[in-house]
Short mmCIF file of C-alpha atoms in Angstrom, two decimals:
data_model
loop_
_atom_site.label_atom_id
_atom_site.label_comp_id
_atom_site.label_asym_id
_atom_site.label_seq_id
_atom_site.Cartn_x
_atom_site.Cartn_y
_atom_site.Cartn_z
CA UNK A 1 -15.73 16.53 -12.79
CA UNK A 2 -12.44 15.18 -13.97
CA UNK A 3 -11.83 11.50 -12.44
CA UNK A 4 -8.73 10.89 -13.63
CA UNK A 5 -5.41 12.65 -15.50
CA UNK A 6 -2.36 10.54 -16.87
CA UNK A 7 0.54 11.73 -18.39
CA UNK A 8 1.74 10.33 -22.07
CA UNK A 9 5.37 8.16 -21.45
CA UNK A 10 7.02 11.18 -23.29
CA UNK A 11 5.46 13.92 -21.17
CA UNK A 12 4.16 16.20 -23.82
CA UNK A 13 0.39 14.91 -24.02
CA UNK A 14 -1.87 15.08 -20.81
CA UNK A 15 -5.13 12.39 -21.12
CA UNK A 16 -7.77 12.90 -18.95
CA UNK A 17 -11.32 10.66 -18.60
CA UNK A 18 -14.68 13.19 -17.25
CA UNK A 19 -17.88 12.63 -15.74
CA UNK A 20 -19.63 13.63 -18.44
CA UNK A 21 -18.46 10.66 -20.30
CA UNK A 22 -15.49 11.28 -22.39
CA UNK A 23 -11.67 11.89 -22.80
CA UNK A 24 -9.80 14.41 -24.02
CA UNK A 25 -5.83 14.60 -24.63
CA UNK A 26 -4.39 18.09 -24.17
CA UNK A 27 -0.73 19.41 -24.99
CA UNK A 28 1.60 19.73 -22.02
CA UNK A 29 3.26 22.66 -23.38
CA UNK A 30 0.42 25.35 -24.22
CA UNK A 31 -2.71 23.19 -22.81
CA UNK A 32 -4.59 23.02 -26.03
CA UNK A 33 -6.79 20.35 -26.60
CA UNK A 34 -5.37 18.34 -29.45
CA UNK A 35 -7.72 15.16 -29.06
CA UNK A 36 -11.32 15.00 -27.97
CA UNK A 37 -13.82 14.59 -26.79
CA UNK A 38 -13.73 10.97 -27.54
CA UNK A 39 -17.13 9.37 -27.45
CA UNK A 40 -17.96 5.74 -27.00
CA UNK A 41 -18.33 5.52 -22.60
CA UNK A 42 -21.86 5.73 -21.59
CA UNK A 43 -21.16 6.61 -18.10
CA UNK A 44 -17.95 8.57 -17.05
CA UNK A 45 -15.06 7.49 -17.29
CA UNK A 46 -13.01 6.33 -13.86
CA UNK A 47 -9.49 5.64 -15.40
CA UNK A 48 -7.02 6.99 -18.41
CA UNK A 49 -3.75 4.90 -18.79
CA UNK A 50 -1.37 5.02 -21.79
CA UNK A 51 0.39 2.36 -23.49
CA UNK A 52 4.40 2.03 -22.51
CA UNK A 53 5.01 3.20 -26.08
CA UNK A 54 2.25 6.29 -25.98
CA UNK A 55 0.32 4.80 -29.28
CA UNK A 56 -2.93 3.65 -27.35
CA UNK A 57 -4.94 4.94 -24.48
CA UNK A 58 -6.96 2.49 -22.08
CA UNK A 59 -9.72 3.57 -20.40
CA UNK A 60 -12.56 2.51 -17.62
CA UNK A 61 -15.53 3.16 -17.20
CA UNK A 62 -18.41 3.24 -14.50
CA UNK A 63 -20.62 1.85 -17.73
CA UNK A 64 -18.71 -1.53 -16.29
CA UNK A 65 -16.36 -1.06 -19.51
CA UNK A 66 -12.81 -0.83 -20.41
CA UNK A 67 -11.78 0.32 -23.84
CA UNK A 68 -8.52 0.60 -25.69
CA UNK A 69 -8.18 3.58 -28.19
CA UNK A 70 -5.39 4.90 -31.08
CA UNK A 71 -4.12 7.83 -29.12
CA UNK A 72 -3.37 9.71 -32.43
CA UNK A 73 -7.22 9.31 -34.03
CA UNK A 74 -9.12 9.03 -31.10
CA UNK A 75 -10.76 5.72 -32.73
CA UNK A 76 -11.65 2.68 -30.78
CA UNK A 77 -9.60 -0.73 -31.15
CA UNK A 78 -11.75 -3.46 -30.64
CA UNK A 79 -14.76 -4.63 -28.35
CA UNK A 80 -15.22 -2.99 -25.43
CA UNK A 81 -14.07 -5.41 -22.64
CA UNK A 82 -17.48 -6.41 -20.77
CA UNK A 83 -16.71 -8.66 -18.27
CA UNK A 84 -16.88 -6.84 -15.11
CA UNK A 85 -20.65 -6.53 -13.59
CA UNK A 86 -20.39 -3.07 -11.61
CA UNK A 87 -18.76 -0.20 -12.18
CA UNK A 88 -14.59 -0.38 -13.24
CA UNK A 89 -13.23 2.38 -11.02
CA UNK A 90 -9.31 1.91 -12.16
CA UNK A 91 -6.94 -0.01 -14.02
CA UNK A 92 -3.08 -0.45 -13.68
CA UNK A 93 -0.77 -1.52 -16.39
CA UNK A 94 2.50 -3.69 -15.67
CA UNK A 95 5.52 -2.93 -15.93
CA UNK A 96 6.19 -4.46 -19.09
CA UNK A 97 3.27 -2.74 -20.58
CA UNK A 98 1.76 -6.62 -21.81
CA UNK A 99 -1.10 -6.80 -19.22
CA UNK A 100 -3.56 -4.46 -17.83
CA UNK A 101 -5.05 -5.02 -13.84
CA UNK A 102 -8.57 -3.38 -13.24
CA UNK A 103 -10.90 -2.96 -10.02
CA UNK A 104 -14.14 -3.17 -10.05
CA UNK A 105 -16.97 -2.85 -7.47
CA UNK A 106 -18.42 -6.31 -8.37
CA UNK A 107 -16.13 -7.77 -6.05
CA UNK A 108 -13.13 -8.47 -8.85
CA UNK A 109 -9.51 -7.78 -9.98
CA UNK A 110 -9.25 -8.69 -13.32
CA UNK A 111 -6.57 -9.04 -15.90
CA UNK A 112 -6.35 -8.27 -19.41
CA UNK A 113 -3.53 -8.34 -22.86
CA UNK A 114 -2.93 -5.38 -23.63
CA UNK A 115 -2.55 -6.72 -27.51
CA UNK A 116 -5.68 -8.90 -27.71
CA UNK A 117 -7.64 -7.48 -25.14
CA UNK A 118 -8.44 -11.32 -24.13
CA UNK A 119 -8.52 -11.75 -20.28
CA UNK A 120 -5.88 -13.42 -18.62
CA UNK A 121 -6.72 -16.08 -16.07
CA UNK A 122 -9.40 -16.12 -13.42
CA UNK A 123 -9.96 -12.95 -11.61
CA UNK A 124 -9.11 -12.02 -8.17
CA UNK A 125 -12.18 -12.32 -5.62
CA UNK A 126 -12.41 -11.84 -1.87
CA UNK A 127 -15.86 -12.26 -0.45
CA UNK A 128 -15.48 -10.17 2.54
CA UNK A 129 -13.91 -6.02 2.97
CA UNK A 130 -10.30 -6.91 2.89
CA UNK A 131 -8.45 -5.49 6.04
CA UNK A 132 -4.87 -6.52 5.72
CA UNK A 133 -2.41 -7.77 3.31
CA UNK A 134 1.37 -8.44 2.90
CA UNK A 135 3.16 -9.52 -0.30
CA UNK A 136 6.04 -12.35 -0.02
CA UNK A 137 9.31 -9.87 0.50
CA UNK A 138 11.71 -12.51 -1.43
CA UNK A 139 9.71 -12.72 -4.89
CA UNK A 140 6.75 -10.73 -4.41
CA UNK A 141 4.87 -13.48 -6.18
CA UNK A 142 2.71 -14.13 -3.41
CA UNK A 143 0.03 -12.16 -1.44
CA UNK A 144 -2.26 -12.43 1.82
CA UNK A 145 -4.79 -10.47 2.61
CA UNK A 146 -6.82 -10.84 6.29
CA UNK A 147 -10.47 -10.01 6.19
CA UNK A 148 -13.17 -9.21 8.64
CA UNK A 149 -13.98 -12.12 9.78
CA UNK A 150 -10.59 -13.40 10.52
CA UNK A 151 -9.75 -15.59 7.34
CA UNK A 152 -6.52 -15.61 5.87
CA UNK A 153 -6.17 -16.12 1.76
CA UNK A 154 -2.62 -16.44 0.05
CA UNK A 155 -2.96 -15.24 -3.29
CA UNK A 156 -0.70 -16.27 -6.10
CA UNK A 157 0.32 -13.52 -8.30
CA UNK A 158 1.06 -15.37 -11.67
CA UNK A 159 -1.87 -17.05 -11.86
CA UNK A 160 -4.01 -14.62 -9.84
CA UNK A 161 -5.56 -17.20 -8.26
CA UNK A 162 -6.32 -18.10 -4.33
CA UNK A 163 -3.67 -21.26 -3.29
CA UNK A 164 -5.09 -21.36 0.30
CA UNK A 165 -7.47 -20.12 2.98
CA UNK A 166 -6.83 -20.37 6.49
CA UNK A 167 -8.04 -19.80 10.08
CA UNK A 168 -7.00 -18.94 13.14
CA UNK A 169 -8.45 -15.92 14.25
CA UNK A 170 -12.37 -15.21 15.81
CA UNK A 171 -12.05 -11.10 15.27
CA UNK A 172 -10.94 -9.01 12.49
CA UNK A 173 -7.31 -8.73 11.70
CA UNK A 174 -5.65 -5.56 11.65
CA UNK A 175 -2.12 -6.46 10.45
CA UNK A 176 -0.28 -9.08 8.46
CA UNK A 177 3.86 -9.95 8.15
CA UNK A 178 6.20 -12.26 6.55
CA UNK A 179 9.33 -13.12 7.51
CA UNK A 180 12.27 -12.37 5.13
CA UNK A 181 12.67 -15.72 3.78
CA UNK A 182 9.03 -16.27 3.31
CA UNK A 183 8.75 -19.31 5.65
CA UNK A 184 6.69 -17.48 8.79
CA UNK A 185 3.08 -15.58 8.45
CA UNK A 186 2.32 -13.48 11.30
CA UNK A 187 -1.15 -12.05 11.79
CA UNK A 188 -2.71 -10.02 14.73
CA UNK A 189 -6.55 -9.59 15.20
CA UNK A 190 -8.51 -6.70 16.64
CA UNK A 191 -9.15 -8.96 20.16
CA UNK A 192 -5.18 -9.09 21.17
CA UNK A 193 -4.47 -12.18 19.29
CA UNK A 194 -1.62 -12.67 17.37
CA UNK A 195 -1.03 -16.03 15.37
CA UNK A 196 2.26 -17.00 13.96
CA UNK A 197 2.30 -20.16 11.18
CA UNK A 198 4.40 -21.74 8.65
CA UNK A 199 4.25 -20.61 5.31
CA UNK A 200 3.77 -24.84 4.14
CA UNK A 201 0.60 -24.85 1.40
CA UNK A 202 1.40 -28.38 1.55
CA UNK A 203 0.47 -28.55 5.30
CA UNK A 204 -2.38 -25.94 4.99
CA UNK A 205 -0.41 -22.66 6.43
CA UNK A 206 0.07 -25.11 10.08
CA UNK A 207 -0.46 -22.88 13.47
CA UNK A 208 3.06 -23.04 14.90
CA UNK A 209 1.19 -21.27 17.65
CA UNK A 210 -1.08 -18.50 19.01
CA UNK A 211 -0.43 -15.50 21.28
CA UNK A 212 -3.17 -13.97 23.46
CA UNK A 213 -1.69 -10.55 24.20
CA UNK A 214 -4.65 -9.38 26.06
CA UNK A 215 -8.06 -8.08 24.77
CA UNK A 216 -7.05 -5.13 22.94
CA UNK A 217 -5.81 -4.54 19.62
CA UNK A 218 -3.15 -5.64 17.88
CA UNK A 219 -2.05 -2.35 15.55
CA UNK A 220 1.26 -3.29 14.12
CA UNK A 221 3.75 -6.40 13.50
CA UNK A 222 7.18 -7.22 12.49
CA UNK A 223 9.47 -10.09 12.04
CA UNK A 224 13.31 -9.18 12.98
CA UNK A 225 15.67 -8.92 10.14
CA UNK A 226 16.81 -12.73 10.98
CA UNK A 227 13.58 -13.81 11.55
CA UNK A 228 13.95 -14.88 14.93
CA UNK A 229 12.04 -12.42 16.85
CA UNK A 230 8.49 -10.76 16.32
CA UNK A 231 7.72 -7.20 17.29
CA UNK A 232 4.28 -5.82 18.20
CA UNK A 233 2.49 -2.24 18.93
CA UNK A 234 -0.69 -2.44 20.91
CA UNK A 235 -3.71 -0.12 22.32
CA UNK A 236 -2.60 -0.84 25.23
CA UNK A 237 0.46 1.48 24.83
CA UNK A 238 3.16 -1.44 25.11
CA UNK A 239 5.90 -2.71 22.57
CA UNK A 240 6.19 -6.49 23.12
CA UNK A 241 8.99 -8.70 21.35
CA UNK A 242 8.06 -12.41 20.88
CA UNK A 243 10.43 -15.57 20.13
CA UNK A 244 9.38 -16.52 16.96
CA UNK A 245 10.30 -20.17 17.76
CA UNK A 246 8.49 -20.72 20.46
CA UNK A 247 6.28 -17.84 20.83
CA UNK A 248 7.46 -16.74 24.73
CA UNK A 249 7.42 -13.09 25.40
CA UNK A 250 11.29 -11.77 25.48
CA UNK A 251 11.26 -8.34 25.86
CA UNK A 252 8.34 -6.02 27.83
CA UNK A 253 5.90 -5.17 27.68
CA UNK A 254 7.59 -2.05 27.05
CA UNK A 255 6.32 1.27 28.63
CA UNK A 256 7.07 5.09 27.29
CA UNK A 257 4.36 6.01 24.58
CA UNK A 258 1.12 7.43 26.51
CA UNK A 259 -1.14 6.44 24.37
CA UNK A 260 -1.88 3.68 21.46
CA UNK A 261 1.23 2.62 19.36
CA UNK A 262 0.28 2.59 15.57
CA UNK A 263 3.66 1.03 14.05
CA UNK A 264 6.59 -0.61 14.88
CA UNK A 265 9.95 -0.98 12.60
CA UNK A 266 12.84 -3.10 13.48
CA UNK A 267 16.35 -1.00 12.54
CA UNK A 268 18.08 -2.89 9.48
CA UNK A 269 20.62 -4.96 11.83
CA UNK A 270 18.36 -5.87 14.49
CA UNK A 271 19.88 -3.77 17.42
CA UNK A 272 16.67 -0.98 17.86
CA UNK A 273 13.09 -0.76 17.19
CA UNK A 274 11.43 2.59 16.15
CA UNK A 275 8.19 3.18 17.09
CA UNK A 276 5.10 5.65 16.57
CA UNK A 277 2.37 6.59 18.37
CA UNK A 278 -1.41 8.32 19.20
CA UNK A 279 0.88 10.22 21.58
CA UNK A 280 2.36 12.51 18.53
CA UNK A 281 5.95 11.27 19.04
CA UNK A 282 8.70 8.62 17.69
CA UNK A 283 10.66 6.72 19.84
CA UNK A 284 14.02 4.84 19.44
CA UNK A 285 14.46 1.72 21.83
CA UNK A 286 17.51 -0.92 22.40
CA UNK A 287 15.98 -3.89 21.34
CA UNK A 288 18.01 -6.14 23.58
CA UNK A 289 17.17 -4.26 26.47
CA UNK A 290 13.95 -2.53 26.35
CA UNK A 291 15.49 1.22 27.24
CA UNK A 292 14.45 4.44 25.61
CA UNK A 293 17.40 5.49 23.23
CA UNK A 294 17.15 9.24 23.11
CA UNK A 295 14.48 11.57 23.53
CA UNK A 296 11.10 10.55 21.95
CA UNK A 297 11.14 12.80 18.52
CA UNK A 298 8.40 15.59 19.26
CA UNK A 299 7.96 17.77 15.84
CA UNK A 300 4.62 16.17 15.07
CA UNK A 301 1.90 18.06 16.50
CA UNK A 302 -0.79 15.30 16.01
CA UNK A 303 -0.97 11.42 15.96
CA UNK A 304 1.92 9.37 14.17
CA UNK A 305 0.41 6.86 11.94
CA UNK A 306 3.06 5.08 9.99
CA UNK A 307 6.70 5.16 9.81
CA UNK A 308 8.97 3.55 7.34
CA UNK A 309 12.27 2.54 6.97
CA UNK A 310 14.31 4.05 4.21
CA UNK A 311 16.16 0.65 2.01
CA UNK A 312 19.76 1.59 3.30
CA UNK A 313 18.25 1.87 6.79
CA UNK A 314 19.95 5.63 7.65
CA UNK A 315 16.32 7.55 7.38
CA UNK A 316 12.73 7.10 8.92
CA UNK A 317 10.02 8.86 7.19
CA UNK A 318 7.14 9.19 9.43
CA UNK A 319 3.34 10.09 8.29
CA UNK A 320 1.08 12.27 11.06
CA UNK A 321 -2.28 13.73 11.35
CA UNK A 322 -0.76 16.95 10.95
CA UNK A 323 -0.82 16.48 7.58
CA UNK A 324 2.86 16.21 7.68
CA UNK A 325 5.70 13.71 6.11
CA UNK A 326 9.28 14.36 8.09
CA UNK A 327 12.26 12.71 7.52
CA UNK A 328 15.01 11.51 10.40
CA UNK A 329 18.01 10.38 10.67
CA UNK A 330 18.21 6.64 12.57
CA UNK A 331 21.45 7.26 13.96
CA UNK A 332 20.74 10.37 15.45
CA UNK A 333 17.15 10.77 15.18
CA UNK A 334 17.48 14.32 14.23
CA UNK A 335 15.24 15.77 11.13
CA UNK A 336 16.64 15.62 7.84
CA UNK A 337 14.89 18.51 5.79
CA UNK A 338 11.91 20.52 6.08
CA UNK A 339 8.81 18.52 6.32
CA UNK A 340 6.42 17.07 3.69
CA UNK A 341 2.98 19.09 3.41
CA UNK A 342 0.02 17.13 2.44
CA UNK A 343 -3.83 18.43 2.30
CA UNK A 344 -5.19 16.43 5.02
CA UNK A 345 -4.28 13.75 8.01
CA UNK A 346 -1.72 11.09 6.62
CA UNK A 347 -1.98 8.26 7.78
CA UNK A 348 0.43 5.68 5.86
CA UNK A 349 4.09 6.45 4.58
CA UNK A 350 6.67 3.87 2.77
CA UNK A 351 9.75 4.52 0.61
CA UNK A 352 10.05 3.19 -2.42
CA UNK A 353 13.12 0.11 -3.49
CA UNK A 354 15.48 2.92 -4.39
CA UNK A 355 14.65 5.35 -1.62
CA UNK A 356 14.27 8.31 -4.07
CA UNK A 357 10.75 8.31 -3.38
CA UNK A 358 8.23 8.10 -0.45
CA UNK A 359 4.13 7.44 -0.75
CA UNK A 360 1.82 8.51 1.25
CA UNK A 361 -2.06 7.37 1.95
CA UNK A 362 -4.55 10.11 3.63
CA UNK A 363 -7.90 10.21 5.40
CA UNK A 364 -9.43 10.76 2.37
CA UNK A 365 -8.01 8.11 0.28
CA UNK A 366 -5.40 10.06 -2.04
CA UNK A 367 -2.54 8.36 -2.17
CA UNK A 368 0.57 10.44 -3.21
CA UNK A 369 4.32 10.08 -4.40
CA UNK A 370 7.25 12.38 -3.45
CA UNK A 371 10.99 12.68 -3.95
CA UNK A 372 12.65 12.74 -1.16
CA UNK A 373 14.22 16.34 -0.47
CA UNK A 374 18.03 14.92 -0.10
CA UNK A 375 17.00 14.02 -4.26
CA UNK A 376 14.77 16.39 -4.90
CA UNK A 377 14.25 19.52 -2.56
CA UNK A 378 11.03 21.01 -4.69
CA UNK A 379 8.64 19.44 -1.90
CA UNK A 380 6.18 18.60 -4.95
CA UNK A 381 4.06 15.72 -5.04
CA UNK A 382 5.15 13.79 -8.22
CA UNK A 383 1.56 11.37 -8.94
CA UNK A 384 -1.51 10.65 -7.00
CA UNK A 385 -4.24 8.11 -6.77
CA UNK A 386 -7.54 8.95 -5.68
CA UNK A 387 -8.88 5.97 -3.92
CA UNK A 388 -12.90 5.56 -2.53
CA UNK A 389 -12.13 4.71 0.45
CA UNK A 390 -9.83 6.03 3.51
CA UNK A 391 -6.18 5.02 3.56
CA UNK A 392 -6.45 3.58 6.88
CA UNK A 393 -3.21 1.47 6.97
CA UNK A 394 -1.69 1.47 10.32
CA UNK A 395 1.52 -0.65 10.32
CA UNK A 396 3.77 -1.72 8.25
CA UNK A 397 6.98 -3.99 8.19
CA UNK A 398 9.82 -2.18 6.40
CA UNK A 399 10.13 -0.27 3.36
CA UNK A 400 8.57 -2.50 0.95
CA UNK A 401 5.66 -3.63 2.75
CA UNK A 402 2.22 -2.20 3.89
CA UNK A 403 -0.11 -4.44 5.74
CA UNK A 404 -3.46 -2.99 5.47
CA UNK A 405 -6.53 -2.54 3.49
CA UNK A 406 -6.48 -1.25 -0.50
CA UNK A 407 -3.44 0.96 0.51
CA UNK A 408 -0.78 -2.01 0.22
CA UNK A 409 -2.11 -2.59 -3.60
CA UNK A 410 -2.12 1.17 -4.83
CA UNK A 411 1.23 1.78 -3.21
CA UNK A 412 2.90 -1.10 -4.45
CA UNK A 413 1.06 -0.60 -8.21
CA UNK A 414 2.09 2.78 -8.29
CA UNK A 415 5.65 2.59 -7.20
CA UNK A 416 6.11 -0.05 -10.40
CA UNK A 417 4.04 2.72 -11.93
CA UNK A 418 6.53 5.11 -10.95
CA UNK A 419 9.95 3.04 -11.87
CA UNK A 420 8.35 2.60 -15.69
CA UNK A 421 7.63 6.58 -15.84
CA UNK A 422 4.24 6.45 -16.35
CA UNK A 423 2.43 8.84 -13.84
CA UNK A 424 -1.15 8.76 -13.57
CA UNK A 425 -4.26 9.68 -11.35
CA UNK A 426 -7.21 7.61 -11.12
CA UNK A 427 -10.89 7.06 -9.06
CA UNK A 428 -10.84 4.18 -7.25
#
């Protein structure tokens, strides 16, 4: 088998890592091999990545292993790098190309230099499956993830260490959101229990309060745009809109979808929410009143999972179990384009910062990057991730978050993957 593929920064080499234990560099133009096999794994090899400047390749390995190699003799540079105690199923350089991120089933993120090879603080641990997460939407230096036993971690990203750990919740939690200015944390659990708190390490994350919206699960959050209201899809089939400063119930519940309502997205100035649903459709709703704007949006022929906002807030992109992505316009929620084929049931969508691109999670864990077809109408997939596990993100909280599982990470690592040219596929 071949577990992973990346493409050289220049786009004439192709590097790819095998099962049966080593890599091999091919030329783009006529597909000869013009590197390889290059021995030194003892198990196969997970995860290819080249340097920003195309002079080194860095590989993992399920012999718990990551190695750096000259990309023009094939010849190891250093030690391998040992640290890990399972298998290393991917790694994920930065942007800058100075530091390399790997996975590993032990349990661990860990960081490396990509010039020494000498790890970089302490690595990244959660004890328990991770179920949600959000990064802080002003910096992005900051990250929570939920877990299955309803604790809450904040995570900070320059040090990569855990700053705080908090309660709250008695069930699993589903979904996770920030406010814009980073000051509110919003979390809803898998018993109907949403819990809004202050963003204050110094006052350990305090419980501004708690929200019992019934017994049923919470699938999807989001703050307003000015932070004063909070937005929720249910199983129960209802859209509910909180106060965020005292936690009352303003708006709803809200009746129209017919069946459970998988995310919820707040319009860029606060006047509509959009909304998707078990039901197959999209819906557009005043957010002052609670009324149905339009006719729900009917083109997918299975569930609607996800929808995101695009960054100038004129498109939705929506992600179905009909394997397709579609595109609409917000103003008149007509389709823009043909639709988006994927292999299998999608089941998370968000644009990237620019809005040329959209990813995409599916049932079986590949997570895939498009242009959009008002940039690009070729309708081909740009780079993929493989991941282990099912992209199972439900909700989201506009087009630069995704609150849920392993998805969140890959997206987010692979659209700075993307904006630094360096398109890869990897196991995780």
């Amino acid at each position: 088998d071949v577990l992973s593929i990346c493409f050289s920064p220049d786009g004439t080499k192709l590097a790819s890592g095998h099962v049966d234990k080593m890599i091999r560099v091919f030329d783009v133009e006529n597909g000869d091999l013009i590197l390889g096999p290059i021995q030194g794994h003892t198990r196969g090899v997970s995860s290819v990545v080249w340097s920003l400047d195309g002079s080194r390749l860095f590989t993992a390995s399920y012999d718990k292993s990551i190695r750096f190699w000259d990309s023009e003799t094939g010849k190891a540079i250093g030690d391998p790098l040992t640290a890990h105690t399972d298998y290393v199923f991917s790694i994920s350089l930065s942007p800058d190309g100075t530091k390399l991120a790997s996975a590993s089933s032990d349990g661990t993120v860990r960081f490396w230099g990509t010039d020494s090879g000498d790890p970089i603080g302490e690595p990244l641990q959660h004890e328990s499956m991770l179920q949600a997460v959000a990064f802080s939407p002003s910096d992005g230096r900051r990250m929570l993830s939920g877990d299955e036993h309803g604790l809450l971690k904040v995570w900070d990203l320059e040090t990569h260490q855990p700053i705080a750990e908090w309660g709250g919740h008695e069930a699993i939690i589903t979904c996770i959101a920030m406010s814009r200015d980073d000051q509110l944390v919003a979390s809803g659990d898998n018993k109907g229990r949403i819990v809004i708190r202050e963003m204050n390490l110094k006052e350990d994350g305090q419980i501004k309060y708690a929200i019992q919206t019934g017994l049923r699960d919470v699938l999807s959050i989001c703050f307003s745009p000015d932070g004063t209201k909070l937005a929720s899809g249910h199983v129960d089939k209802m859209i509910r809109v909180f106060d965020v400063e005292n936690g009352d119930l303003i708006l709803g519940p809200i009746e129209g979808h017919t069946s459970w309502l998988y995310s919820v997205v707040w319009s860029l100035d606060g006047s509509r929410l959009f909304t998707a649903s078990h039901d197959n459709s999209i819906r557009f709703w005043d957010s002052e009143t609670g009324k149905a704007i339009g006719d729900p949006l009917t083109a997918h022929t299975n569930v609607v999972y996800s929808i995101s906002l695009s960054p100038d807030g004129t498109k939705l992109a929506s992600a179905s179990a009909d394997r397709t992505l579609r595109f609409w316009g917000t103003d008149s929620g007509d389709p823009i384009g043909e639709p988006l084929q994927h292999e299998r049931s999608i089941h998370v969508v968000t644009f990237s910062p620019s809005g040329a691109s959209v990813a995409c999670g599916d049932d079986n864990g590949k997570v895939s990057i498009w242009r959009v077809p008002w940039w690009d109408d070729s309708k081909k997939v740009i780079a993929y991730v493989q991941l282990s596990c099912r992209a199972v993100s439900h909700s989201h909280c506009n087009s630069r978050h995704i609150n849920r599982c392993w998805t969140c990470v890959l997206l987010k690592c692979f659209l700075s993957a993307l904006l630094t040219d360096v398109v890869c596929s990897s196991q995780l």
